[in-house]
Structures are given as structure tokens and as C-alpha cells.
């Protein structure tokens, strides 16, 4: 028997966090289980992955063969992810500036995007920049979005909320600009609340939000 995966979250007074992960059963997935899970999916379906489970390369390969859209949040960054994973098959990367630096060696957002677009030309990139907002690039056009006014209580779920809402909204047929707007509002609401999953707002809350938009000038 294996203990479920655990995340130990340290929270600073300013709402920033540091997370320790224990993989547990998250690293006990089998190829047979992956095959059964993906057997009902095909072209056009979206697979969203984060590097907290095992068999990521196998999952990417199988999803790619099925023609699925593969979205990867490369967190936590590991040497194996950088050196061994088939990242050329990823359809979209969603990552923050720290993960971007680890993958490219650059700190400046424009250089991070340029390096990722050059290394993985088939992939789109959503680079989140915390209090500065986010930048989307598909290799040809760049779309920038600021943040919304919010009191920072706990940033633990900010990235997951942003990623989930962005992909979810694209899946609903939203434009990239509208998806960025909804994802940014959702993340701003999430950081104003304590906790991880309980802090994530509903779509109704996002649509009714009156948070003020702040153009951070990125």
C-alpha cells in the first residue's frame, strides 16, 4: 500500500508560498492504467499534465499518437524533464517565470518566450508573471494581460487556477484574449482566499466579479 501524494505548504505573511511534495501513490501509475484512461480519448481532446506523477514521457507519447492536444505545466522542474521528456510533442506550455528560467536559462520574459518558441516551435506558451500578469505567445503573435485588484492572502492555488481557467475557457471556444481575462480574474479571486482547492472561484463568481483591471505594462 502507498500513501497518497502529499503537499506541505509553507505560507509567508505576504501570501507567498513554498511547497514540499511527497509523491506517494502519484508515482505508482502503471502503463496499463494510463492506456485504459486514454482509451476513450482522441483527436481534439485536451490532456493537461503536471510533473507530479510518474510516466509523463509515456503519457505524452501515447496522447500524441492519439492526436490529442497536450498541455504541460512543467512543475516541479527536474533534470529528467529537461533532458529526457519528449517536450517537442507538447502543444502548450503553461509555466511561471521561475520554471521558464529553469527551462531556458533566461530571466527576461521576452527572452524566455523567444527561447521556448525556438526550441519547441509547435507549442504555444502561456508565461505567468505573478503580480505583473501573463503573456501568451504562439510563435507569431504575443498577447499580454495585466492583473486585477485583489488583497493577497494565499498564492498557493494561483497558478493552478490560472491554468485551469485558461484551458477551460479555450475549450469553451473563448478567444485567447477572453480566456486570459477570465483566468486572470479567477486567479485574483483565488489569492484573496485561504487554502488551495477551496479558494478557486466558480465561473459565476468570475463573471460577476467587479475587480478592477490593472495594466502592468509588461
XYZ file of C-alpha atoms in Angstrom:
218
model
C 0.000 0.000 0.000
C 1.148 3.556 -0.717
C 0.274 6.805 0.961
C -1.481 9.324 -1.234
C 0.569 12.215 -2.534
C 1.035 14.984 -0.001
C 1.787 18.687 -0.401
C 3.167 20.526 2.637
C 2.571 24.233 2.121
C 4.571 26.924 3.892
C 2.876 30.309 3.765
C 4.655 33.625 4.384
C 2.889 36.679 5.882
C 2.711 38.303 2.416
C 0.798 35.336 0.989
C 3.698 33.806 -0.945
C 4.282 30.083 -0.578
C 6.858 27.313 -0.650
C 5.601 23.766 -1.214
C 7.209 20.446 -0.306
C 5.889 17.461 -2.258
C 5.740 13.797 -1.301
C 4.718 11.833 -4.414
C 3.336 8.707 -2.731
C 0.800 6.934 -4.927
C 1.081 9.721 -7.521
C 4.215 7.901 -8.683
C 2.617 4.450 -8.767
C 0.640 4.785 -12.005
C 1.129 1.893 -14.435
C 1.249 1.829 -18.221
C -1.869 -0.352 -18.212
C -3.763 2.223 -16.159
C -2.638 5.008 -18.471
C -3.741 3.025 -21.508
C -7.195 2.373 -20.058
C -7.598 6.039 -19.113
C -6.626 7.377 -22.536
C -8.513 4.704 -24.488
C -11.662 6.837 -24.634
C -9.912 9.977 -25.936
C -8.819 11.018 -29.402
C -8.029 13.915 -31.764
C -9.114 17.308 -30.438
C -9.306 16.201 -26.813
C -7.129 18.100 -24.352
C -4.764 16.396 -21.928
C -3.403 18.622 -19.177
C -0.338 17.358 -17.309
C 1.807 18.495 -14.406
C 5.099 16.870 -13.451
C 3.783 15.485 -10.156
C 3.058 11.990 -11.451
C 5.212 9.258 -12.974
C 5.187 8.040 -16.594
C 4.897 11.547 -18.052
C 7.016 10.650 -21.140
C 4.884 7.548 -21.758
C 1.680 9.562 -21.341
C 2.884 12.282 -23.717
C 3.861 9.713 -26.353
C 0.513 7.915 -26.144
C -1.519 11.122 -26.224
C 0.500 12.418 -29.173
C -0.171 9.228 -31.123
C -3.882 9.747 -30.494
C -3.733 13.287 -31.857
C -4.619 14.871 -28.527
C -3.718 18.434 -27.518
C -1.094 18.126 -24.771
C -0.835 20.940 -22.236
C 2.074 20.737 -19.801
C 2.795 22.658 -16.631
C 6.461 21.645 -16.111
C 6.326 21.746 -12.344
C 8.231 20.645 -10.446
C 11.214 21.051 -12.761
C 13.514 18.006 -12.685
C 16.646 17.081 -14.652
C 14.677 14.251 -16.268
C 12.022 16.656 -17.508
C 14.637 18.911 -19.103
C 16.850 16.210 -20.565
C 14.647 13.190 -21.250
C 10.974 14.131 -21.695
C 9.609 14.360 -25.299
C 8.741 18.031 -24.906
C 8.666 18.535 -28.671
C 5.271 16.809 -28.655
C 3.717 19.309 -26.220
C 1.010 21.563 -27.694
C 1.169 24.236 -24.991
C 3.360 25.073 -22.030
C 1.852 26.894 -19.058
C 4.624 27.974 -16.715
C 5.814 30.744 -14.423
C 8.959 32.828 -14.723
C 10.975 30.543 -12.414
C 10.107 27.468 -14.478
C 10.790 29.462 -17.634
C 14.254 30.359 -16.373
C 14.968 26.731 -15.486
C 13.996 25.589 -18.985
C 15.757 28.346 -20.947
C 18.403 29.952 -18.741
C 16.835 33.391 -19.237
C 15.183 35.708 -16.692
C 13.584 38.279 -19.002
C 10.069 37.262 -20.143
C 10.660 38.115 -23.786
C 13.797 36.001 -23.919
C 12.051 33.105 -22.149
C 9.255 33.150 -24.720
C 11.681 33.502 -27.615
C 13.777 30.564 -26.431
C 10.753 28.317 -25.890
C 9.233 29.247 -29.259
C 12.527 28.484 -30.967
C 13.151 25.192 -29.156
C 9.532 23.976 -29.360
C 8.085 25.668 -32.477
C 4.928 23.537 -32.434
C 3.983 24.680 -28.923
C 2.144 27.723 -27.690
C 3.278 29.271 -24.409
C 1.462 30.956 -21.529
C 4.013 32.572 -19.219
C 2.595 33.757 -15.888
C 4.409 36.572 -14.109
C 2.697 36.835 -10.721
C 1.796 40.410 -9.878
C 2.754 41.553 -13.391
C 0.188 39.399 -15.186
C 0.742 36.962 -18.038
C 1.996 36.765 -21.608
C 0.775 34.366 -24.314
C 2.779 33.552 -27.428
C 2.056 31.224 -30.330
C 5.336 31.999 -32.093
C 3.750 34.682 -34.275
C 1.624 36.886 -32.046
C 2.081 37.914 -28.424
C -0.846 38.794 -26.166
C -0.233 40.468 -22.811
C -2.617 40.784 -19.884
C -2.247 42.576 -16.565
C -3.832 41.689 -13.239
C -6.935 42.554 -11.225
C -7.004 44.349 -7.890
C -7.028 41.866 -5.027
C -5.757 41.506 -1.470
C -3.095 38.798 -1.363
C -3.931 36.225 1.318
C -2.584 32.952 -0.093
C -0.994 32.432 -3.532
C -0.937 28.627 -3.333
C -3.641 27.993 -5.939
C -2.904 30.951 -8.217
C -1.033 29.042 -10.915
C -3.396 26.073 -10.988
C -6.416 28.374 -11.121
C -4.904 30.391 -13.953
C -4.028 27.286 -15.945
C -7.345 25.542 -15.395
C -9.461 28.543 -16.292
C -7.356 29.406 -19.330
C -7.583 25.937 -20.850
C -11.188 25.518 -19.768
C -12.189 28.782 -21.425
C -10.350 27.911 -24.630
C -12.224 24.615 -24.588
C -15.474 26.573 -24.416
C -14.496 28.411 -27.575
C -13.307 31.658 -25.992
C -10.696 33.758 -27.757
C -7.221 33.824 -26.198
C -7.866 37.378 -25.028
C -11.129 36.468 -23.288
C -9.637 33.298 -21.810
C -6.755 35.357 -20.378
C -9.237 37.789 -18.868
C -11.297 35.093 -17.160
C -8.214 33.198 -15.986
C -6.670 36.364 -14.566
C -9.843 37.291 -12.684
C -10.148 33.765 -11.313
C -6.532 33.764 -10.109
C -7.004 37.164 -8.467
C -10.042 35.880 -6.589
C -8.166 32.727 -5.547
C -5.247 34.601 -3.977
C -7.673 36.640 -1.868
C -8.741 33.460 -0.035
C -7.028 30.924 2.169
C -6.325 27.400 1.010
C -5.801 25.699 -2.328
C -8.865 23.985 -3.829
C -11.364 25.873 -1.617
C -10.029 29.208 -2.907
C -10.819 28.522 -6.573
C -13.877 30.537 -7.674
C -16.820 29.344 -9.723
C -17.431 30.616 -13.238
C -20.397 32.585 -11.916
C -18.144 34.373 -9.437
C -15.692 35.214 -12.209
C -18.405 36.550 -14.498
C -19.902 38.689 -11.730
C -16.555 39.949 -10.450
C -16.081 43.691 -10.185
C -12.329 43.585 -9.622
C -10.523 46.491 -11.259
C -8.163 45.705 -14.113
C -4.580 46.935 -13.736
C -2.426 47.253 -16.851
C 1.024 46.413 -15.516
C 2.760 47.445 -18.709
C 4.554 44.183 -19.360
